């Protein structure tokens, strides 16, 4: 399967890494969600996810959309082995969206913050 440049899959580590660039919106989330579903179907084994959002420019996602995607993924992944997901975010909008998704999927949420020295 050919992956777009912003997505890498490390088969030996069972890890998908997504590094979005530009605008993080419904179209980009739909694209990566679809790709994850295709990989789940093809590989037939669980893999972890890491989303590095440091290079995106802006977030254009609303609360309702985040909830809908989270619930859809929760239902579509039901019955599969557990996986781990991590989202690296430095802006509050992305961090809030990640927390909403985590809570909707009934995952244990850990938020780590670091103050930057000025």
Short mmCIF file of C-alpha atoms in Angstrom, two decimals:
data_model
loop_
_atom_site.label_atom_id
_atom_site.label_comp_id
_atom_site.label_asym_id
_atom_site.label_seq_id
_atom_site.Cartn_x
_atom_site.Cartn_y
_atom_site.Cartn_z
CA UNK A 1 0.00 0.00 0.00
CA UNK A 2 1.41 3.38 -1.01
CA UNK A 3 1.20 5.96 1.77
CA UNK A 4 1.12 9.74 1.40
CA UNK A 5 4.30 11.57 2.50
CA UNK A 6 2.77 12.73 5.80
CA UNK A 7 2.15 9.12 6.91
CA UNK A 8 4.77 6.50 7.69
CA UNK A 9 4.18 2.93 8.81
CA UNK A 10 6.87 1.05 10.71
CA UNK A 11 5.87 -2.58 10.31
CA UNK A 12 8.45 -4.02 12.72
CA UNK A 13 7.28 -1.60 15.45
CA UNK A 14 3.56 -1.94 14.57
CA UNK A 15 3.38 1.86 14.49
CA UNK A 16 1.66 4.38 12.22
CA UNK A 17 3.05 7.93 12.37
CA UNK A 18 1.02 10.83 10.98
CA UNK A 19 2.62 14.26 10.60
CA UNK A 20 0.07 16.63 9.07
CA UNK A 21 1.20 19.80 7.31
CA UNK A 22 -0.93 22.81 6.52
CA UNK A 23 -4.55 22.89 7.59
CA UNK A 24 -5.86 20.13 9.87
CA UNK A 25 -9.51 19.88 8.82
CA UNK A 26 -12.28 17.36 8.15
CA UNK A 27 -10.81 16.35 4.79
CA UNK A 28 -7.38 15.57 6.27
CA UNK A 29 -8.90 13.67 9.22
CA UNK A 30 -11.17 11.70 6.87
CA UNK A 31 -8.14 10.82 4.72
CA UNK A 32 -6.07 9.47 7.62
CA UNK A 33 -9.09 7.70 9.16
CA UNK A 34 -9.76 5.93 5.87
CA UNK A 35 -6.12 4.96 5.54
CA UNK A 36 -6.07 3.56 9.10
CA UNK A 37 -9.15 1.47 8.30
CA UNK A 38 -7.50 0.16 5.12
CA UNK A 39 -4.37 -0.81 7.06
CA UNK A 40 -6.44 -2.50 9.79
CA UNK A 41 -8.19 -4.57 7.13
CA UNK A 42 -4.99 -5.42 5.26
CA UNK A 43 -2.73 -6.21 8.23
CA UNK A 44 -5.25 -8.07 10.41
CA UNK A 45 -3.15 -7.23 13.47
CA UNK A 46 -3.19 -4.22 15.81
CA UNK A 47 -0.82 -1.29 15.43
CA UNK A 48 -0.28 1.81 17.53
CA UNK A 49 -0.70 5.38 16.33
CA UNK A 50 1.37 8.53 16.85
CA UNK A 51 0.13 11.87 15.55
CA UNK A 52 2.78 14.61 15.51
CA UNK A 53 0.86 17.84 14.90
CA UNK A 54 3.77 20.25 15.33
CA UNK A 55 3.99 21.08 11.61
CA UNK A 56 0.34 21.86 10.92
CA UNK A 57 -0.57 25.51 10.40
CA UNK A 58 -4.12 25.68 11.70
CA UNK A 59 -7.02 23.56 12.96
CA UNK A 60 -10.47 23.78 11.42
CA UNK A 61 -12.45 21.10 13.29
CA UNK A 62 -15.66 21.57 15.22
CA UNK A 63 -16.73 19.76 18.36
CA UNK A 64 -19.56 17.83 16.68
CA UNK A 65 -17.24 16.48 13.98
CA UNK A 66 -14.64 15.32 16.52
CA UNK A 67 -17.36 13.52 18.51
CA UNK A 68 -18.79 11.88 15.37
CA UNK A 69 -15.39 10.61 14.20
CA UNK A 70 -14.53 9.38 17.69
CA UNK A 71 -17.78 7.49 18.09
CA UNK A 72 -17.52 6.04 14.59
CA UNK A 73 -13.98 4.78 15.27
CA UNK A 74 -15.00 3.40 18.65
CA UNK A 75 -17.82 1.39 17.10
CA UNK A 76 -15.88 0.28 14.02
CA UNK A 77 -12.91 -0.90 16.10
CA UNK A 78 -15.03 -2.73 18.71
CA UNK A 79 -13.90 -6.30 19.26
CA UNK A 80 -10.33 -5.66 18.10
CA UNK A 81 -7.26 -5.91 20.36
CA UNK A 82 -6.36 -2.75 22.29
CA UNK A 83 -3.97 -0.25 20.76
CA UNK A 84 -2.16 2.85 21.98
CA UNK A 85 -2.55 6.30 20.49
CA UNK A 86 -0.50 9.40 21.22
CA UNK A 87 -0.96 12.93 19.94
CA UNK A 88 1.81 15.51 20.20
CA UNK A 89 0.25 18.97 20.23
CA UNK A 90 1.55 22.34 21.37
CA UNK A 91 -1.44 24.51 20.53
CA UNK A 92 -4.57 24.50 22.69
CA UNK A 93 -7.03 23.83 19.85
CA UNK A 94 -5.33 20.61 18.78
CA UNK A 95 -4.84 19.52 22.40
CA UNK A 96 -8.54 20.10 23.14
CA UNK A 97 -9.59 18.12 20.05
CA UNK A 98 -7.30 15.26 21.10
CA UNK A 99 -8.76 15.24 24.62
CA UNK A 100 -12.31 15.21 23.25
CA UNK A 101 -11.48 12.25 21.03
CA UNK A 102 -9.81 10.39 23.87
CA UNK A 103 -12.75 10.88 26.21
CA UNK A 104 -15.28 9.84 23.57
CA UNK A 105 -13.41 6.61 22.97
CA UNK A 106 -13.22 5.82 26.71
CA UNK A 107 -9.44 5.82 26.71
CA UNK A 108 -7.33 6.78 29.67
CA UNK A 109 -6.28 10.35 28.92
CA UNK A 110 -2.95 11.69 30.04
CA UNK A 111 -2.22 15.31 29.39
CA UNK A 112 1.31 16.47 29.77
CA UNK A 113 2.19 20.09 29.52
CA UNK A 114 5.47 21.87 29.47
CA UNK A 115 5.94 25.54 30.07
CA UNK A 116 8.32 27.17 27.66
CA UNK A 117 10.85 29.55 29.14
CA UNK A 118 10.71 32.94 27.52
#
